[in-house]
């Protein structure tokens, strides 16, 4: 029996300036179906759609490797689901996200995978993949690691050194997990803060009736992150397991990684856009500062400088978001007690524009570094390169057409994230995502989303190398 003829659509992008992690040149791009077919000067192929990208920059689709969509957390769910979250990501130039499956303590990884796949599949508009958060490492979990890597294409295993009783594992479990993951070609990633110290400080502040959002910040001083980061790095060194620290915020933690490089250990580091741009002066007694209740908390200006420098030194590899939005009504769960405010910050839509405006326009990073930390390194570190993360022949046609001169204001009244406040209300940014293609399909154009839920594909990932 002859199969139905599938129509392959083509797109020609003319006259753009293509920026990758290591190149910057003017050329046309011809896309056939889902992939980039040709890159060259004055391409004359006929195409179903022709886009004029004169005076625009062309970036690979952004990859945000740290998001929480529809996540059960602190007695509620993060307010963006796969449909709203990946749509907002596309509006902001992010075509692929990596979300976190959370194993329930006492249950299997496979059960958790089924639960998260049920939420994502058929709903995602943009492409997505999963990290597996191991919250209960035991003899049964151990047997499941190989299947995750070899069969499911889930090659990164997230651990929490905090959130005791819900997500935290102890060092014994950490070492066991690292040994198993290393053997099968995966990587262990970590929320590196000292959970016991933080729980002690939270209890102390509550006993003293210090209950405003400011005490969220004061319950997680820099030492809690620096200590846990150093411990994690040492355990990774001992086991030889590829390692990655998520949402690193401060000088002390980065120094632990820098010290590890002196023994030729490599540990990947992610920071998030908010830690580069916002600081702890935002914490007050006023409940409004519940907006900034996230873990780790915002830090000092000196930490921001360390992080920007770390990006240029190649020690901070990725700028993500840790997008974990909650409606104001949900934040109010902690109106009388900071420890009950759901932790998280919305930024999935804002990352690429903010990093361009505050990073490239201010001269803090080059435009190539911008692509490296927001597109290419996430693809390389998490086993999606060169399918994702670059503009090259044969790569997925995930493309952002960006106007570097357009000024606009960020606001909850215009953003597409399902959250009723913005962490960046009224911020003026220079540079706007104009058009986005996802696997060859026009996804965003003229401020409209042109693809529907279900278009987003689960991306199976390759084994990781531990170096890029
Ligand atoms: O405040 C945060 N970061 N919420 C999400 C959970 C996590 O720790 O990443
Ligand atoms: Zn975390
Ligand atoms: Zn997170």
Short mmCIF file of N, CA, C and O in Angstrom, two decimals, residues 188-295:
data_model
loop_
_atom_site.label_atom_id
_atom_site.label_comp_id
_atom_site.label_asym_id
_atom_site.label_seq_id
_atom_site.Cartn_x
_atom_site.Cartn_y
_atom_site.Cartn_z
N UNK A 188 24.34 14.31 37.13
CA UNK A 188 23.54 14.67 38.31
C UNK A 188 23.53 16.19 38.43
O UNK A 188 24.58 16.85 38.35
N UNK A 189 22.36 16.75 38.57
CA UNK A 189 22.22 18.19 38.76
C UNK A 189 21.69 18.44 40.17
O UNK A 189 21.13 17.53 40.79
N UNK A 190 21.87 19.66 40.65
CA UNK A 190 21.55 19.87 42.07
C UNK A 190 21.00 21.26 42.37
O UNK A 190 21.44 22.25 41.79
N UNK A 191 20.02 21.29 43.25
CA UNK A 191 19.65 22.51 43.98
C UNK A 191 20.53 22.46 45.22
O UNK A 191 20.26 21.70 46.15
N UNK A 192 21.60 23.26 45.19
CA UNK A 192 22.63 23.14 46.23
C UNK A 192 22.46 24.20 47.31
O UNK A 192 23.02 25.29 47.22
N UNK A 193 21.64 23.89 48.30
CA UNK A 193 21.61 24.72 49.51
C UNK A 193 21.48 23.77 50.69
O UNK A 193 20.90 22.68 50.56
N UNK A 194 22.00 24.18 51.84
CA UNK A 194 22.03 23.31 53.01
C UNK A 194 20.64 23.32 53.68
O UNK A 194 20.30 24.25 54.42
N UNK A 195 19.85 22.28 53.41
CA UNK A 195 18.46 22.22 53.87
C UNK A 195 18.32 22.27 55.38
O UNK A 195 17.41 22.94 55.90
N UNK A 196 19.21 21.60 56.09
CA UNK A 196 19.09 21.59 57.56
C UNK A 196 19.35 22.96 58.17
O UNK A 196 18.64 23.40 59.08
N UNK A 197 20.38 23.63 57.64
CA UNK A 197 20.67 24.99 58.14
C UNK A 197 19.50 25.93 57.87
O UNK A 197 19.11 26.73 58.73
N UNK A 198 18.95 25.81 56.68
CA UNK A 198 17.83 26.69 56.30
C UNK A 198 16.61 26.39 57.19
O UNK A 198 15.97 27.31 57.71
N UNK A 199 16.35 25.10 57.41
CA UNK A 199 15.19 24.76 58.25
C UNK A 199 15.39 25.28 59.68
O UNK A 199 14.44 25.74 60.32
N UNK A 200 16.63 25.23 60.16
CA UNK A 200 16.92 25.78 61.49
C UNK A 200 16.61 27.28 61.53
O UNK A 200 15.94 27.77 62.45
N UNK A 201 17.06 28.00 60.52
CA UNK A 201 16.86 29.46 60.50
C UNK A 201 15.39 29.83 60.32
O UNK A 201 14.90 30.78 60.93
N UNK A 202 14.69 29.04 59.51
CA UNK A 202 13.24 29.31 59.34
C UNK A 202 12.54 29.15 60.68
O UNK A 202 11.76 30.01 61.12
N UNK A 203 12.85 28.04 61.37
CA UNK A 203 12.18 27.77 62.66
C UNK A 203 12.51 28.87 63.67
O UNK A 203 11.63 29.33 64.42
N UNK A 204 13.77 29.31 63.67
CA UNK A 204 14.20 30.35 64.61
C UNK A 204 13.43 31.65 64.33
O UNK A 204 12.87 32.26 65.26
N UNK A 205 13.34 32.03 63.06
CA UNK A 205 12.62 33.27 62.73
C UNK A 205 11.13 33.15 63.08
O UNK A 205 10.53 34.10 63.59
N UNK A 206 10.58 31.98 62.83
CA UNK A 206 9.15 31.82 63.16
C UNK A 206 8.94 31.91 64.68
O UNK A 206 7.99 32.54 65.14
N UNK A 207 9.83 31.27 65.44
CA UNK A 207 9.72 31.33 66.91
C UNK A 207 9.79 32.78 67.40
O UNK A 207 9.14 33.15 68.37
N UNK A 208 10.60 33.56 66.71
CA UNK A 208 10.77 34.98 67.12
C UNK A 208 9.69 35.86 66.50
O UNK A 208 9.79 37.09 66.57
N UNK A 209 8.71 35.26 65.85
CA UNK A 209 7.60 35.98 65.19
C UNK A 209 8.11 36.92 64.10
O UNK A 209 7.51 37.97 63.82
N UNK A 210 9.18 36.53 63.46
CA UNK A 210 9.71 37.30 62.31
C UNK A 210 9.17 36.62 61.06
O UNK A 210 9.75 35.61 60.60
N UNK A 211 8.06 37.14 60.54
CA UNK A 211 7.29 36.36 59.56
C UNK A 211 7.14 37.01 58.19
O UNK A 211 6.45 36.48 57.31
N UNK A 212 7.76 38.17 57.99
CA UNK A 212 7.59 38.88 56.71
C UNK A 212 8.53 38.28 55.64
O UNK A 212 9.47 37.56 55.97
N UNK A 213 8.30 38.62 54.35
CA UNK A 213 9.13 38.05 53.27
C UNK A 213 10.63 38.29 53.45
O UNK A 213 11.44 37.49 52.99
N UNK A 214 10.99 39.36 54.14
CA UNK A 214 12.41 39.62 54.38
C UNK A 214 13.09 38.41 55.03
O UNK A 214 14.26 38.11 54.76
N UNK A 215 12.34 37.68 55.90
CA UNK A 215 12.95 36.57 56.62
C UNK A 215 13.12 35.33 55.75
O UNK A 215 13.88 34.42 56.10
N UNK A 216 12.46 35.31 54.62
CA UNK A 216 12.78 34.26 53.63
C UNK A 216 14.24 34.43 53.22
O UNK A 216 15.02 33.48 53.21
N UNK A 217 14.58 35.67 52.90
CA UNK A 217 15.96 35.99 52.50
C UNK A 217 16.94 35.70 53.64
O UNK A 217 17.97 35.05 53.44
N UNK A 218 16.58 36.13 54.83
CA UNK A 218 17.52 35.98 55.95
C UNK A 218 17.65 34.53 56.42
O UNK A 218 18.57 34.19 57.16
N UNK A 219 16.74 33.67 55.97
CA UNK A 219 16.83 32.25 56.33
C UNK A 219 17.72 31.47 55.37
O UNK A 219 17.98 30.28 55.57
N UNK A 220 18.16 32.13 54.29
CA UNK A 220 19.01 31.42 53.32
C UNK A 220 20.26 32.24 53.01
O UNK A 220 20.47 32.66 51.86
N UNK A 221 21.09 32.51 54.02
CA UNK A 221 22.29 33.31 53.76
C UNK A 221 23.24 32.60 52.78
O UNK A 221 23.13 31.38 52.57
N UNK A 222 24.16 33.38 52.25
CA UNK A 222 25.08 32.88 51.22
C UNK A 222 25.79 31.59 51.64
O UNK A 222 25.98 30.69 50.82
N UNK A 223 26.13 31.49 52.93
CA UNK A 223 26.88 30.31 53.38
C UNK A 223 26.09 29.02 53.14
O UNK A 223 26.68 27.96 52.89
N UNK A 224 24.76 29.10 53.20
CA UNK A 224 23.97 27.87 53.01
C UNK A 224 24.14 27.33 51.59
O UNK A 224 24.09 26.13 51.35
N UNK A 225 24.35 28.25 50.66
CA UNK A 225 24.54 27.82 49.27
C UNK A 225 26.00 27.46 49.00
O UNK A 225 26.29 26.47 48.30
N UNK A 226 26.91 28.25 49.56
CA UNK A 226 28.34 27.99 49.33
C UNK A 226 28.73 26.62 49.92
O UNK A 226 29.41 25.83 49.27
N UNK A 227 28.25 26.35 51.12
CA UNK A 227 28.59 25.07 51.78
C UNK A 227 28.08 23.89 50.97
O UNK A 227 28.80 22.94 50.71
N UNK A 228 26.80 23.96 50.57
CA UNK A 228 26.22 22.82 49.85
C UNK A 228 26.87 22.66 48.47
O UNK A 228 27.11 21.53 48.03
N UNK A 229 27.20 23.77 47.83
CA UNK A 229 27.83 23.67 46.51
C UNK A 229 29.19 22.98 46.63
O UNK A 229 29.52 22.10 45.82
N UNK A 230 29.94 23.36 47.64
CA UNK A 230 31.27 22.75 47.81
C UNK A 230 31.13 21.25 48.10
O UNK A 230 31.86 20.42 47.54
N UNK A 231 30.17 20.91 48.95
CA UNK A 231 29.96 19.50 49.29
C UNK A 231 29.57 18.70 48.04
O UNK A 231 30.08 17.61 47.77
N UNK A 232 28.67 19.27 47.26
CA UNK A 232 28.23 18.60 46.03
C UNK A 232 29.39 18.41 45.06
O UNK A 232 29.59 17.33 44.51
N UNK A 233 30.17 19.47 44.89
CA UNK A 233 31.30 19.42 43.96
C UNK A 233 32.29 18.34 44.41
O UNK A 233 32.82 17.57 43.59
N UNK A 234 32.53 18.27 45.71
CA UNK A 234 33.46 17.26 46.24
C UNK A 234 32.92 15.84 46.02
O UNK A 234 33.67 14.93 45.67
N UNK A 235 31.63 15.67 46.21
CA UNK A 235 31.05 14.33 45.99
C UNK A 235 31.13 13.96 44.51
O UNK A 235 31.40 12.81 44.15
N UNK A 236 30.92 14.93 43.65
CA UNK A 236 31.02 14.67 42.20
C UNK A 236 32.45 14.32 41.83
O UNK A 236 32.70 13.44 41.00
N UNK A 237 33.39 15.00 42.46
CA UNK A 237 34.80 14.73 42.17
C UNK A 237 35.16 13.32 42.63
O UNK A 237 35.82 12.56 41.91
N UNK A 238 34.69 12.98 43.82
CA UNK A 238 35.00 11.64 44.37
C UNK A 238 34.44 10.52 43.48
O UNK A 238 35.10 9.53 43.20
N UNK A 239 33.21 10.71 43.02
CA UNK A 239 32.57 9.65 42.23
C UNK A 239 32.93 9.75 40.74
O UNK A 239 32.71 8.81 40.00
N UNK A 240 33.40 10.93 40.31
CA UNK A 240 33.70 11.11 38.88
C UNK A 240 32.45 11.32 38.04
O UNK A 240 32.46 11.18 36.81
N UNK A 241 31.35 11.69 38.69
CA UNK A 241 30.08 11.84 37.97
C UNK A 241 29.98 13.24 37.34
O UNK A 241 30.26 14.24 38.01
N UNK A 242 29.57 13.35 36.06
CA UNK A 242 29.30 14.67 35.49
C UNK A 242 28.28 15.42 36.35
O UNK A 242 27.29 14.84 36.81
N UNK A 243 28.55 16.70 36.57
CA UNK A 243 27.77 17.43 37.57
C UNK A 243 27.40 18.83 37.08
O UNK A 243 28.15 19.45 36.32
N UNK A 244 26.27 19.32 37.60
CA UNK A 244 25.71 20.60 37.15
C UNK A 244 24.98 21.22 38.33
O UNK A 244 24.17 20.54 38.98
N UNK A 245 25.25 22.48 38.60
CA UNK A 245 24.54 23.18 39.69
C UNK A 245 23.50 24.10 39.06
O UNK A 245 23.83 24.95 38.22
N UNK A 246 22.25 23.93 39.47
CA UNK A 246 21.18 24.79 38.94
C UNK A 246 21.14 26.09 39.74
O UNK A 246 21.67 26.17 40.86
N UNK A 247 20.53 27.06 39.19
CA UNK A 247 20.28 28.37 39.80
C UNK A 247 21.32 28.80 40.84
O UNK A 247 21.00 29.13 41.98
N UNK A 248 22.58 28.85 40.41
CA UNK A 248 23.65 29.34 41.31
C UNK A 248 23.56 30.87 41.38
O UNK A 248 23.39 31.54 40.36
N UNK A 249 23.66 31.40 42.61
CA UNK A 249 23.37 32.83 42.78
C UNK A 249 24.52 33.67 43.31
O UNK A 249 24.43 34.90 43.26
N UNK A 250 25.55 33.04 43.91
CA UNK A 250 26.43 33.89 44.73
C UNK A 250 27.92 33.54 44.60
O UNK A 250 28.29 32.47 44.13
N UNK A 251 28.70 34.50 45.07
CA UNK A 251 30.16 34.42 44.98
C UNK A 251 30.70 33.17 45.68
O UNK A 251 31.54 32.45 45.14
N UNK A 252 30.20 32.90 46.89
CA UNK A 252 30.71 31.77 47.66
C UNK A 252 30.52 30.45 46.93
O UNK A 252 31.42 29.60 46.90
N UNK A 253 29.37 30.29 46.33
CA UNK A 253 29.10 29.04 45.60
C UNK A 253 29.95 28.96 44.34
O UNK A 253 30.49 27.90 44.00
N UNK A 254 30.10 30.09 43.67
CA UNK A 254 30.91 30.07 42.43
C UNK A 254 32.38 29.80 42.76
O UNK A 254 33.08 29.12 42.00
N UNK A 255 32.83 30.29 43.92
CA UNK A 255 34.21 30.01 44.31
C UNK A 255 34.45 28.51 44.51
O UNK A 255 35.53 28.00 44.22
N UNK A 256 33.42 27.81 45.00
CA UNK A 256 33.57 26.36 45.18
C UNK A 256 33.81 25.69 43.83
O UNK A 256 34.63 24.77 43.70
N UNK A 257 33.12 26.18 42.82
CA UNK A 257 33.29 25.60 41.48
C UNK A 257 34.65 26.00 40.91
O UNK A 257 35.37 25.18 40.33
N UNK A 258 34.99 27.27 41.12
CA UNK A 258 36.30 27.76 40.61
C UNK A 258 37.44 26.94 41.23
O UNK A 258 38.37 26.53 40.53
N UNK A 259 37.34 26.67 42.53
CA UNK A 259 38.39 25.88 43.18
C UNK A 259 38.48 24.49 42.57
O UNK A 259 39.57 23.95 42.41
N UNK A 260 37.34 23.93 42.23
CA UNK A 260 37.33 22.59 41.65
C UNK A 260 38.05 22.56 40.29
O UNK A 260 38.66 21.56 39.92
N UNK A 261 38.00 23.67 39.58
CA UNK A 261 38.68 23.69 38.26
C UNK A 261 40.20 23.56 38.45
O UNK A 261 40.89 23.13 37.54
N UNK A 262 40.70 23.92 39.63
CA UNK A 262 42.15 23.85 39.86
C UNK A 262 42.64 22.40 39.91
O UNK A 262 43.83 22.13 39.78
N UNK A 263 41.70 21.47 40.16
CA UNK A 263 42.11 20.05 40.12
C UNK A 263 41.60 19.43 38.81
O UNK A 263 41.44 18.23 38.70
N UNK A 264 41.30 20.31 37.85
CA UNK A 264 40.81 19.92 36.52
C UNK A 264 39.47 19.20 36.55
O UNK A 264 39.16 18.40 35.69
N UNK A 265 38.69 19.51 37.57
CA UNK A 265 37.31 19.00 37.60
C UNK A 265 36.43 19.96 36.83
O UNK A 265 36.65 21.18 36.86
N UNK A 266 35.46 19.44 36.11
CA UNK A 266 34.50 20.31 35.45
C UNK A 266 33.13 20.16 36.10
O UNK A 266 32.62 19.05 36.21
N UNK A 267 32.58 21.26 36.52
CA UNK A 267 31.19 21.26 37.02
C UNK A 267 30.47 22.36 36.25
O UNK A 267 30.93 23.50 36.21
N UNK A 268 29.38 22.00 35.62
CA UNK A 268 28.61 23.01 34.88
C UNK A 268 27.82 23.87 35.86
O UNK A 268 27.34 23.38 36.89
N UNK A 269 27.67 25.15 35.47
CA UNK A 269 26.94 26.09 36.33
C UNK A 269 25.88 26.82 35.53
O UNK A 269 26.14 27.34 34.45
N UNK A 270 24.70 26.84 36.12
CA UNK A 270 23.59 27.62 35.57
C UNK A 270 23.29 28.74 36.56
O UNK A 270 23.22 28.51 37.76
N UNK A 271 23.09 29.95 36.04
CA UNK A 271 22.45 30.96 36.86
C UNK A 271 21.13 31.31 36.18
O UNK A 271 20.79 30.75 35.14
N UNK A 272 20.37 32.21 36.77
CA UNK A 272 19.08 32.58 36.18
C UNK A 272 19.05 34.09 36.01
O UNK A 272 19.73 34.83 36.74
N UNK A 273 18.22 34.53 35.08
CA UNK A 273 18.20 35.93 34.71
C UNK A 273 17.96 36.84 35.92
O UNK A 273 18.58 37.91 36.04
N UNK A 274 17.11 36.39 36.85
CA UNK A 274 16.79 37.26 38.00
C UNK A 274 18.00 37.49 38.89
O UNK A 274 18.12 38.55 39.51
N UNK A 275 18.90 36.50 38.98
CA UNK A 275 20.06 36.67 39.86
C UNK A 275 21.08 37.62 39.25
O UNK A 275 21.92 38.18 39.96
N UNK A 276 21.01 37.81 37.93
CA UNK A 276 21.89 38.77 37.26
C UNK A 276 21.35 40.20 37.38
O UNK A 276 22.11 41.16 37.36
N UNK A 277 20.02 40.32 37.47
CA UNK A 277 19.41 41.65 37.33
C UNK A 277 18.78 42.21 38.60
O UNK A 277 18.60 43.43 38.71
N UNK A 278 18.37 41.37 39.51
CA UNK A 278 17.64 41.85 40.70
C UNK A 278 18.48 41.56 41.94
O UNK A 278 19.22 40.58 41.96
N UNK A 279 18.31 42.37 42.97
CA UNK A 279 19.10 42.11 44.18
C UNK A 279 18.25 42.18 45.44
O UNK A 279 17.08 42.58 45.41
N UNK A 280 18.87 41.82 46.55
CA UNK A 280 18.16 41.59 47.81
C UNK A 280 17.59 42.85 48.43
O UNK A 280 16.82 42.76 49.39
N UNK A 281 17.93 44.01 47.89
CA UNK A 281 17.33 45.24 48.44
C UNK A 281 15.82 45.24 48.23
O UNK A 281 15.09 46.04 48.83
N UNK A 282 15.32 44.34 47.38
CA UNK A 282 13.87 44.27 47.13
C UNK A 282 13.12 43.62 48.30
O UNK A 282 11.89 43.72 48.38
N UNK A 283 13.83 42.94 49.20
CA UNK A 283 13.14 42.28 50.32
C UNK A 283 12.84 43.28 51.43
O UNK A 283 13.73 44.01 51.89
N UNK A 284 11.58 43.30 51.81
CA UNK A 284 11.13 44.22 52.87
C UNK A 284 10.16 43.48 53.77
O UNK A 284 9.83 42.32 53.54
N UNK A 285 9.64 44.20 54.75
CA UNK A 285 8.59 43.62 55.59
C UNK A 285 7.25 43.60 54.85
O UNK A 285 6.40 42.77 55.12
N UNK A 286 7.10 44.55 53.92
CA UNK A 286 5.88 44.66 53.12
C UNK A 286 5.62 43.35 52.34
O UNK A 286 6.54 42.83 51.71
N UNK A 287 4.35 42.89 52.33
CA UNK A 287 4.07 41.61 51.67
C UNK A 287 4.30 41.66 50.15
O UNK A 287 4.49 40.62 49.52
N UNK A 288 4.34 42.86 49.55
CA UNK A 288 4.64 42.98 48.13
C UNK A 288 5.92 42.25 47.73
O UNK A 288 6.06 41.77 46.61
N UNK A 289 6.86 42.20 48.67
CA UNK A 289 8.12 41.54 48.31
C UNK A 289 8.00 40.01 48.29
O UNK A 289 8.98 39.33 48.02
N UNK A 290 6.77 39.49 48.49
CA UNK A 290 6.54 38.06 48.23
C UNK A 290 6.83 37.72 46.77
O UNK A 290 7.11 36.57 46.42
N UNK A 291 6.77 38.75 45.91
CA UNK A 291 7.14 38.56 44.49
C UNK A 291 8.54 37.97 44.35
O UNK A 291 8.86 37.32 43.37
N UNK A 292 9.40 38.30 45.31
CA UNK A 292 10.81 37.88 45.19
C UNK A 292 11.12 36.66 46.04
O UNK A 292 12.27 36.32 46.25
N UNK A 293 10.05 36.03 46.55
CA UNK A 293 10.29 34.83 47.35
C UNK A 293 10.52 33.65 46.41
O UNK A 293 9.61 33.13 45.78
N UNK A 294 11.78 33.33 46.28
CA UNK A 294 12.24 32.21 45.46
C UNK A 294 13.45 31.63 46.17
O UNK A 294 14.03 32.28 47.05
N UNK A 295 13.81 30.41 45.80
CA UNK A 295 14.96 29.78 46.45
C UNK A 295 15.96 29.30 45.42
O UNK A 295 15.56 28.60 44.49
#
